[in-house]
């Protein structure tokens, strides 16, 4: 999806004009994939842009860095302040925010210990990742031929740039085959997540989402959706999902910061009720929650000014 430039990008403490936010070709992380990043959304609210669960995202960025053994030069508070400044500088009512921490220029080779860590935060306008009507119309899913990496190869609990090689292979395979998105199975053959979203499947009226141990990222949206689902009286469990559970699901959806809540209309061409009643209830409440319209969750919306 093309990027529309905004005013400034925060780089190591400075606000840099968009066109000058550049790095050297020998930047370490470009070669070896050792960067950690986040995807966050700010939504238009009556009180200006509200950044949804900003602190939780920056906490996960810190955790990703800890998993990768990367020293993070800025505190969670410094990063949240920087993200707010970038959003304010953009003048946008709502946007997508991308913080990234990476090993910079100056060292080559696989030893990261002497490398400097650089941090940048950019934002730009970004529409619904799986399409504007993904909640109601649904997305067509394909089980990927690519296996999700496991905890002892590339730790999937860290949002590491290199991990997305696996996701991109699966995404492009699914698109080339005429589907919208891929579902990743782990080395044990159980459902893990999608290329950039967590998954929920309803069976016998209960929602199930795979655990972290399945190779899924600990999604901020997954946790938001779980809270909303429980408010609606829906039972939610974290458990193992087999491929066949998908084919006979009552309903199913994917969720993530970029994709929000998107219904699944089919898996490997087996149609699923779409949009299912639980998916619609949760998706609509999610839409209100991120915009600060649900009292109980107002604290999740962190205002930029
Ligand atoms: N899994 C993967 C692989 C992702 O890239 C994302 C997006 N960050 C998610 C799940 C959903 O996470 P979140 O709800 O925190 O955006």
mmCIF file of C-alpha atoms and ligand atoms in Angstrom:
data_model
loop_
_atom_site.group_PDB
_atom_site.id
_atom_site.type_symbol
_atom_site.label_atom_id
_atom_site.label_comp_id
_atom_site.label_asym_id
_atom_site.label_seq_id
_atom_site.Cartn_x
_atom_site.Cartn_y
_atom_site.Cartn_z
ATOM 1 C CA UNK A 1 0.000 0.000 0.000
ATOM 2 C CA UNK A 2 1.492 3.356 -1.004
ATOM 3 C CA UNK A 3 2.605 5.691 1.766
ATOM 4 C CA UNK A 4 1.445 9.318 1.850
ATOM 5 C CA UNK A 5 4.257 11.418 3.362
ATOM 6 C CA UNK A 6 3.644 13.422 6.537
ATOM 7 C CA UNK A 7 5.640 16.272 8.088
ATOM 8 C CA UNK A 8 8.208 14.794 10.428
ATOM 9 C CA UNK A 9 9.768 11.522 11.505
ATOM 10 C CA UNK A 10 11.264 11.195 14.984
ATOM 11 C CA UNK A 11 14.798 9.800 14.758
ATOM 12 C CA UNK A 12 16.882 9.285 17.895
ATOM 13 C CA UNK A 13 15.311 12.260 19.644
ATOM 14 C CA UNK A 14 15.148 14.683 16.700
ATOM 15 C CA UNK A 15 12.179 15.622 14.544
ATOM 16 C CA UNK A 16 13.493 15.150 11.006
ATOM 17 C CA UNK A 17 11.681 16.308 7.827
ATOM 18 C CA UNK A 18 10.108 13.283 6.079
ATOM 19 C CA UNK A 19 12.390 13.382 3.025
ATOM 20 C CA UNK A 20 15.531 13.591 5.140
ATOM 21 C CA UNK A 21 14.714 10.584 7.355
ATOM 22 C CA UNK A 22 17.265 8.379 5.612
ATOM 23 C CA UNK A 23 19.762 5.719 6.626
ATOM 24 C CA UNK A 24 22.995 4.342 5.154
ATOM 25 C CA UNK A 25 22.920 1.295 2.857
ATOM 26 C CA UNK A 26 25.233 -0.494 5.315
ATOM 27 C CA UNK A 27 22.769 -0.175 8.182
ATOM 28 C CA UNK A 28 23.177 -3.438 10.081
ATOM 29 C CA UNK A 29 19.498 -4.405 10.455
ATOM 30 C CA UNK A 30 18.836 -4.007 6.727
ATOM 31 C CA UNK A 31 21.229 -6.911 6.133
ATOM 32 C CA UNK A 32 20.465 -9.242 9.031
ATOM 33 C CA UNK A 33 16.810 -8.573 9.942
ATOM 34 C CA UNK A 34 17.454 -7.774 13.598
ATOM 35 C CA UNK A 35 15.056 -4.908 14.189
ATOM 36 C CA UNK A 36 11.968 -4.699 16.364
ATOM 37 C CA UNK A 37 8.934 -2.641 15.514
ATOM 38 C CA UNK A 38 5.324 -1.813 16.321
ATOM 39 C CA UNK A 39 2.138 -0.928 14.482
ATOM 40 C CA UNK A 40 -0.186 1.467 16.298
ATOM 41 C CA UNK A 41 -3.274 3.391 15.250
ATOM 42 C CA UNK A 42 -4.461 6.864 16.201
ATOM 43 C CA UNK A 43 -8.155 7.555 15.651
ATOM 44 C CA UNK A 44 -10.047 10.799 15.274
ATOM 45 C CA UNK A 45 -11.908 11.636 18.482
ATOM 46 C CA UNK A 46 -13.806 14.688 19.739
ATOM 47 C CA UNK A 47 -10.656 15.611 21.720
ATOM 48 C CA UNK A 48 -8.176 15.301 18.845
ATOM 49 C CA UNK A 49 -6.250 12.213 17.778
ATOM 50 C CA UNK A 50 -6.454 9.382 20.292
ATOM 51 C CA UNK A 51 -3.702 6.770 20.141
ATOM 52 C CA UNK A 52 -5.119 3.377 21.006
ATOM 53 C CA UNK A 53 -3.217 1.502 23.737
ATOM 54 C CA UNK A 54 -0.034 3.423 22.937
ATOM 55 C CA UNK A 55 1.673 2.463 26.208
ATOM 56 C CA UNK A 56 0.867 -1.226 25.716
ATOM 57 C CA UNK A 57 2.385 -1.134 22.228
ATOM 58 C CA UNK A 58 5.552 0.580 23.483
ATOM 59 C CA UNK A 59 5.754 -1.966 26.310
ATOM 60 C CA UNK A 60 5.643 -4.753 23.708
ATOM 61 C CA UNK A 61 8.377 -2.965 21.730
ATOM 62 C CA UNK A 62 10.517 -3.048 24.867
ATOM 63 C CA UNK A 63 9.689 -6.731 25.386
ATOM 64 C CA UNK A 64 10.547 -7.562 21.763
ATOM 65 C CA UNK A 65 13.923 -5.866 22.278
ATOM 66 C CA UNK A 66 14.511 -7.816 25.496
ATOM 67 C CA UNK A 67 13.738 -11.106 23.758
ATOM 68 C CA UNK A 68 16.204 -10.207 20.985
ATOM 69 C CA UNK A 69 18.855 -9.045 23.482
ATOM 70 C CA UNK A 70 18.766 -5.550 22.011
ATOM 71 C CA UNK A 71 19.431 -2.684 24.447
ATOM 72 C CA UNK A 72 16.627 -0.124 24.090
ATOM 73 C CA UNK A 73 17.987 3.410 24.469
ATOM 74 C CA UNK A 74 14.619 5.054 25.284
ATOM 75 C CA UNK A 75 12.133 4.395 28.079
ATOM 76 C CA UNK A 76 8.511 3.512 27.396
ATOM 77 C CA UNK A 77 7.539 7.024 28.485
ATOM 78 C CA UNK A 78 10.074 8.669 26.163
ATOM 79 C CA UNK A 79 8.736 6.578 23.288
ATOM 80 C CA UNK A 80 5.081 7.381 24.012
ATOM 81 C CA UNK A 81 5.943 11.108 24.182
ATOM 82 C CA UNK A 82 7.818 10.842 20.881
ATOM 83 C CA UNK A 83 4.894 9.058 19.183
ATOM 84 C CA UNK A 84 2.508 11.765 20.388
ATOM 85 C CA UNK A 85 4.828 14.478 19.037
ATOM 86 C CA UNK A 86 4.951 12.783 15.623
ATOM 87 C CA UNK A 87 1.157 12.535 15.464
ATOM 88 C CA UNK A 88 0.741 16.196 16.481
ATOM 89 C CA UNK A 89 3.347 17.299 13.898
ATOM 90 C CA UNK A 90 1.477 15.413 11.178
ATOM 91 C CA UNK A 91 -1.695 17.427 11.775
ATOM 92 C CA UNK A 92 -3.684 14.285 10.918
ATOM 93 C CA UNK A 93 -6.904 13.465 12.797
ATOM 94 C CA UNK A 94 -6.012 9.762 12.689
ATOM 95 C CA UNK A 95 -3.100 7.747 11.344
ATOM 96 C CA UNK A 96 -0.968 4.615 11.539
ATOM 97 C CA UNK A 97 2.191 4.896 13.661
ATOM 98 C CA UNK A 98 5.336 2.843 13.052
ATOM 99 C CA UNK A 99 8.083 2.807 15.709
ATOM 100 C CA UNK A 100 11.177 0.790 14.835
ATOM 101 C CA UNK A 101 14.399 0.076 16.734
ATOM 102 C CA UNK A 102 17.306 -1.269 14.690
ATOM 103 C CA UNK A 103 21.037 -1.783 14.682
ATOM 104 C CA UNK A 104 22.501 1.178 12.858
ATOM 105 C CA UNK A 105 25.498 2.007 10.680
ATOM 106 C CA UNK A 106 29.061 1.332 11.776
ATOM 107 C CA UNK A 107 29.457 -2.413 12.270
ATOM 108 C CA UNK A 108 28.962 -5.419 9.989
ATOM 109 C CA UNK A 109 28.850 -9.119 10.758
ATOM 110 C CA UNK A 110 26.492 -11.120 12.909
ATOM 111 C CA UNK A 111 27.829 -9.984 16.255
ATOM 112 C CA UNK A 112 25.307 -7.350 17.365
ATOM 113 C CA UNK A 113 27.080 -6.626 20.650
ATOM 114 C CA UNK A 114 29.125 -3.629 19.392
ATOM 115 C CA UNK A 115 26.241 -2.232 17.282
ATOM 116 C CA UNK A 116 24.468 1.021 18.098
ATOM 117 C CA UNK A 117 20.674 0.903 18.416
ATOM 118 C CA UNK A 118 18.750 3.573 16.515
ATOM 119 C CA UNK A 119 15.072 4.305 17.013
ATOM 120 C CA UNK A 120 12.624 6.029 14.680
ATOM 121 C CA UNK A 121 8.885 6.734 14.756
ATOM 122 C CA UNK A 122 6.910 7.646 11.639
ATOM 123 C CA UNK A 123 3.196 8.086 10.979
ATOM 124 C CA UNK A 124 1.031 8.330 7.883
ATOM 125 C CA UNK A 125 -2.620 7.904 6.891
ATOM 126 C CA UNK A 126 -3.498 4.231 6.388
ATOM 127 C CA UNK A 127 -6.896 2.743 5.584
ATOM 128 C CA UNK A 128 -8.337 -0.604 6.644
ATOM 129 C CA UNK A 129 -5.612 -3.188 5.965
ATOM 130 C CA UNK A 130 -7.895 -5.938 4.631
ATOM 131 C CA UNK A 131 -10.383 -3.562 2.965
ATOM 132 C CA UNK A 132 -13.087 -1.184 4.203
ATOM 133 C CA UNK A 133 -15.791 -3.835 4.145
ATOM 134 C CA UNK A 134 -13.714 -6.622 5.744
ATOM 135 C CA UNK A 135 -15.939 -6.758 8.841
ATOM 136 C CA UNK A 136 -19.168 -7.275 6.901
ATOM 137 C CA UNK A 137 -18.040 -8.886 3.649
ATOM 138 C CA UNK A 138 -15.259 -10.974 5.110
ATOM 139 C CA UNK A 139 -11.922 -12.172 3.832
ATOM 140 C CA UNK A 140 -11.028 -15.391 2.016
ATOM 141 C CA UNK A 141 -8.313 -17.300 3.855
ATOM 142 C CA UNK A 142 -5.860 -19.949 2.735
ATOM 143 C CA UNK A 143 -3.847 -22.228 4.976
ATOM 144 C CA UNK A 144 -0.276 -21.410 4.104
ATOM 145 C CA UNK A 145 2.191 -23.945 2.779
ATOM 146 C CA UNK A 146 4.743 -22.026 4.873
ATOM 147 C CA UNK A 147 5.102 -23.105 8.502
ATOM 148 C CA UNK A 148 5.225 -20.461 11.263
ATOM 149 C CA UNK A 149 8.671 -20.442 12.849
ATOM 150 C CA UNK A 150 8.766 -21.711 16.414
ATOM 151 C CA UNK A 151 10.161 -20.434 19.704
ATOM 152 C CA UNK A 152 13.587 -21.976 19.181
ATOM 153 C CA UNK A 153 14.165 -20.682 15.655
ATOM 154 C CA UNK A 154 12.891 -17.098 15.446
ATOM 155 C CA UNK A 155 11.015 -16.190 18.646
ATOM 156 C CA UNK A 156 7.490 -15.367 17.414
ATOM 157 C CA UNK A 157 6.644 -13.513 20.637
ATOM 158 C CA UNK A 158 8.977 -10.713 19.511
ATOM 159 C CA UNK A 159 7.791 -8.406 16.745
ATOM 160 C CA UNK A 160 11.084 -8.671 14.883
ATOM 161 C CA UNK A 161 11.546 -7.398 11.331
ATOM 162 C CA UNK A 162 13.161 -10.685 10.210
ATOM 163 C CA UNK A 163 10.118 -12.668 11.366
ATOM 164 C CA UNK A 164 8.115 -11.018 8.619
ATOM 165 C CA UNK A 165 9.999 -12.874 5.900
ATOM 166 C CA UNK A 166 7.830 -15.842 6.897
ATOM 167 C CA UNK A 167 4.684 -13.673 6.896
ATOM 168 C CA UNK A 168 5.467 -12.069 3.532
ATOM 169 C CA UNK A 169 6.071 -15.440 1.871
ATOM 170 C CA UNK A 170 2.690 -16.612 3.135
ATOM 171 C CA UNK A 171 0.877 -13.382 2.254
ATOM 172 C CA UNK A 172 2.124 -13.293 -1.327
ATOM 173 C CA UNK A 173 1.420 -17.005 -1.782
ATOM 174 C CA UNK A 174 -2.185 -16.451 -0.630
ATOM 175 C CA UNK A 175 -2.679 -13.371 -2.852
ATOM 176 C CA UNK A 176 -1.203 -15.137 -5.904
ATOM 177 C CA UNK A 177 -3.605 -18.012 -5.332
ATOM 178 C CA UNK A 178 -6.584 -15.597 -5.291
ATOM 179 C CA UNK A 179 -7.112 -15.361 -1.506
ATOM 180 C CA UNK A 180 -6.983 -12.324 0.771
ATOM 181 C CA UNK A 181 -4.867 -13.607 3.627
ATOM 182 C CA UNK A 182 -3.030 -16.680 4.943
ATOM 183 C CA UNK A 183 -3.414 -18.710 8.111
ATOM 184 C CA UNK A 184 -0.152 -19.999 9.582
ATOM 185 C CA UNK A 185 0.183 -23.462 11.117
ATOM 186 C CA UNK A 186 3.001 -24.110 13.575
ATOM 187 C CA UNK A 187 5.530 -26.974 13.257
ATOM 188 C CA UNK A 188 3.120 -29.201 15.228
ATOM 189 C CA UNK A 189 0.446 -28.538 12.585
ATOM 190 C CA UNK A 190 -1.872 -26.428 14.755
ATOM 191 C CA UNK A 191 -3.236 -22.984 13.968
ATOM 192 C CA UNK A 192 -0.986 -20.184 15.136
ATOM 193 C CA UNK A 193 -2.206 -16.883 13.666
ATOM 194 C CA UNK A 194 -2.281 -15.046 10.348
ATOM 195 C CA UNK A 195 0.497 -13.096 8.624
ATOM 196 C CA UNK A 196 -0.256 -9.918 10.583
ATOM 197 C CA UNK A 197 -3.292 -10.724 12.712
ATOM 198 C CA UNK A 198 -4.445 -13.038 15.480
ATOM 199 C CA UNK A 199 -7.358 -15.378 14.835
ATOM 200 C CA UNK A 200 -10.535 -16.265 16.739
ATOM 201 C CA UNK A 201 -12.701 -19.252 15.862
ATOM 202 C CA UNK A 202 -16.187 -19.986 17.256
ATOM 203 C CA UNK A 203 -17.176 -23.592 17.900
ATOM 204 C CA UNK A 204 -20.264 -24.642 19.819
ATOM 205 C CA UNK A 205 -20.954 -20.978 20.617
ATOM 206 C CA UNK A 206 -17.569 -20.357 22.274
ATOM 207 C CA UNK A 207 -14.659 -18.327 20.959
ATOM 208 C CA UNK A 208 -11.200 -19.873 20.906
ATOM 209 C CA UNK A 209 -7.903 -18.137 20.132
ATOM 210 C CA UNK A 210 -4.507 -19.876 20.014
ATOM 211 C CA UNK A 211 -2.018 -19.358 22.872
ATOM 212 C CA UNK A 212 1.385 -17.702 22.639
ATOM 213 C CA UNK A 213 2.932 -21.162 22.686
ATOM 214 C CA UNK A 214 1.320 -21.797 19.269
ATOM 215 C CA UNK A 215 3.715 -19.250 17.770
ATOM 216 C CA UNK A 216 1.291 -16.319 17.806
ATOM 217 C CA UNK A 217 2.230 -12.767 18.703
ATOM 218 C CA UNK A 218 0.609 -11.514 21.924
ATOM 219 C CA UNK A 219 -1.786 -9.196 20.120
ATOM 220 C CA UNK A 220 -2.988 -5.964 21.674
ATOM 221 C CA UNK A 221 -6.163 -6.277 19.610
ATOM 222 C CA UNK A 222 -6.522 -9.911 20.689
ATOM 223 C CA UNK A 223 -6.590 -8.706 24.297
ATOM 224 C CA UNK A 224 -9.008 -5.840 23.479
ATOM 225 C CA UNK A 225 -11.325 -8.199 21.619
ATOM 226 C CA UNK A 226 -11.219 -10.733 24.461
ATOM 227 C CA UNK A 227 -12.342 -8.044 26.923
ATOM 228 C CA UNK A 228 -15.129 -6.867 24.606
ATOM 229 C CA UNK A 229 -16.302 -10.435 23.939
ATOM 230 C CA UNK A 230 -16.515 -11.185 27.674
ATOM 231 C CA UNK A 231 -18.524 -7.971 28.212
ATOM 232 C CA UNK A 232 -21.006 -9.332 25.700
ATOM 233 C CA UNK A 233 -21.255 -12.542 27.714
ATOM 234 C CA UNK A 234 -19.387 -14.590 25.113
ATOM 235 C CA UNK A 235 -17.145 -17.330 26.436
ATOM 236 C CA UNK A 236 -13.528 -16.958 25.292
ATOM 237 C CA UNK A 237 -10.866 -19.598 25.791
ATOM 238 C CA UNK A 238 -7.222 -19.758 24.791
ATOM 239 C CA UNK A 239 -6.673 -23.166 23.271
ATOM 240 C CA UNK A 240 -5.377 -25.362 20.517
ATOM 241 C CA UNK A 241 -7.097 -25.029 17.139
ATOM 242 C CA UNK A 242 -6.729 -27.730 14.492
ATOM 243 C CA UNK A 243 -7.055 -27.044 10.783
ATOM 244 C CA UNK A 244 -10.363 -28.924 10.694
ATOM 245 C CA UNK A 245 -11.781 -26.680 13.450
ATOM 246 C CA UNK A 246 -11.523 -23.856 10.922
ATOM 247 C CA UNK A 247 -13.453 -25.732 8.265
ATOM 248 C CA UNK A 248 -16.388 -26.389 10.602
ATOM 249 C CA UNK A 249 -16.318 -23.101 12.539
ATOM 250 C CA UNK A 250 -19.632 -21.459 13.473
ATOM 251 C CA UNK A 251 -17.911 -18.196 12.590
ATOM 252 C CA UNK A 252 -14.367 -16.839 12.659
ATOM 253 C CA UNK A 253 -12.487 -13.550 12.467
ATOM 254 C CA UNK A 254 -9.005 -12.101 12.425
ATOM 255 C CA UNK A 255 -7.920 -9.069 14.418
ATOM 256 C CA UNK A 256 -4.968 -6.729 14.566
ATOM 257 C CA UNK A 257 -4.157 -3.048 14.805
ATOM 258 C CA UNK A 258 -3.968 -2.666 11.027
ATOM 259 C CA UNK A 259 -6.754 -5.126 10.105
ATOM 260 C CA UNK A 260 -8.999 -4.228 13.092
ATOM 261 C CA UNK A 261 -11.760 -6.898 13.253
ATOM 262 C CA UNK A 262 -12.270 -8.640 9.899
ATOM 263 C CA UNK A 263 -14.679 -11.549 9.371
ATOM 264 C CA UNK A 264 -13.543 -14.736 7.698
ATOM 265 C CA UNK A 265 -15.812 -15.767 4.835
ATOM 266 C CA UNK A 266 -14.000 -18.982 3.916
ATOM 267 C CA UNK A 267 -10.964 -21.096 4.692
ATOM 268 C CA UNK A 268 -9.502 -23.116 1.805
ATOM 269 C CA UNK A 269 -12.792 -22.491 -0.069
ATOM 270 C CA UNK A 270 -14.981 -23.948 2.694
ATOM 271 C CA UNK A 271 -17.578 -21.229 3.354
ATOM 272 C CA UNK A 272 -18.111 -19.981 6.906
ATOM 273 C CA UNK A 273 -21.157 -18.000 8.111
ATOM 274 C CA UNK A 274 -20.054 -14.419 7.465
ATOM 275 C CA UNK A 275 -20.337 -12.065 9.169
ATOM 276 C CA UNK A 276 -21.235 -14.146 12.205
ATOM 277 C CA UNK A 277 -23.296 -12.549 14.997
ATOM 278 C CA UNK A 278 -20.485 -12.584 17.570
ATOM 279 C CA UNK A 279 -18.049 -11.126 15.032
ATOM 280 C CA UNK A 280 -20.417 -8.264 14.191
ATOM 281 C CA UNK A 281 -21.111 -7.456 17.862
ATOM 282 C CA UNK A 282 -17.404 -7.488 18.715
ATOM 283 C CA UNK A 283 -16.333 -5.643 15.553
ATOM 284 C CA UNK A 284 -18.825 -2.832 16.064
ATOM 285 C CA UNK A 285 -17.872 -2.440 19.722
ATOM 286 C CA UNK A 286 -14.192 -2.427 18.744
ATOM 287 C CA UNK A 287 -14.919 0.416 16.299
ATOM 288 C CA UNK A 288 -16.435 2.472 19.151
ATOM 289 C CA UNK A 289 -13.782 1.478 21.702
ATOM 290 C CA UNK A 290 -10.802 2.668 19.654
ATOM 291 C CA UNK A 291 -12.536 6.031 19.139
ATOM 292 C CA UNK A 292 -12.983 6.526 22.887
ATOM 293 C CA UNK A 293 -16.761 6.098 22.706
ATOM 294 C CA UNK A 294 -16.947 3.314 25.302
ATOM 295 C CA UNK A 295 -16.678 4.728 28.854
ATOM 296 C CA UNK A 296 -15.216 1.605 30.357
ATOM 297 C CA UNK A 297 -12.290 1.612 27.907
ATOM 298 C CA UNK A 298 -11.652 5.352 27.623
ATOM 299 C CA UNK A 299 -8.277 4.979 29.378
ATOM 300 C CA UNK A 300 -7.023 2.910 26.452
ATOM 301 C CA UNK A 301 -7.232 6.008 24.252
ATOM 302 C CA UNK A 302 -4.138 8.134 24.882
ATOM 303 C CA UNK A 303 -4.494 11.650 23.576
ATOM 304 C CA UNK A 304 -1.676 13.205 21.612
ATOM 305 C CA UNK A 305 -2.167 16.712 23.062
HETATM 306 N N1 LIG B 1 0.263 -11.338 14.699
HETATM 307 C C1 LIG B 1 1.179 -10.765 13.895
HETATM 308 C C2 LIG B 1 2.170 -11.633 13.217
HETATM 309 C C3 LIG B 1 1.185 -9.385 13.701
HETATM 310 O O1 LIG B 1 2.096 -8.813 12.904
HETATM 311 C C4 LIG B 1 0.215 -8.594 14.351
HETATM 312 C C5 LIG B 1 0.203 -7.107 14.146
HETATM 313 N N2 LIG B 1 1.075 -6.470 15.040
HETATM 314 C C6 LIG B 1 -0.726 -9.234 15.171
HETATM 315 C C7 LIG B 1 -0.668 -10.610 15.329
HETATM 316 C C8 LIG B 1 -1.766 -8.453 15.900
HETATM 317 O O2 LIG B 1 -1.171 -7.667 16.897
HETATM 318 P P1 LIG B 1 -1.821 -6.322 17.389
HETATM 319 O O3 LIG B 1 -3.233 -6.601 17.677
HETATM 320 O O4 LIG B 1 -1.046 -5.972 18.607
HETATM 321 O O5 LIG B 1 -1.669 -5.326 16.296
#
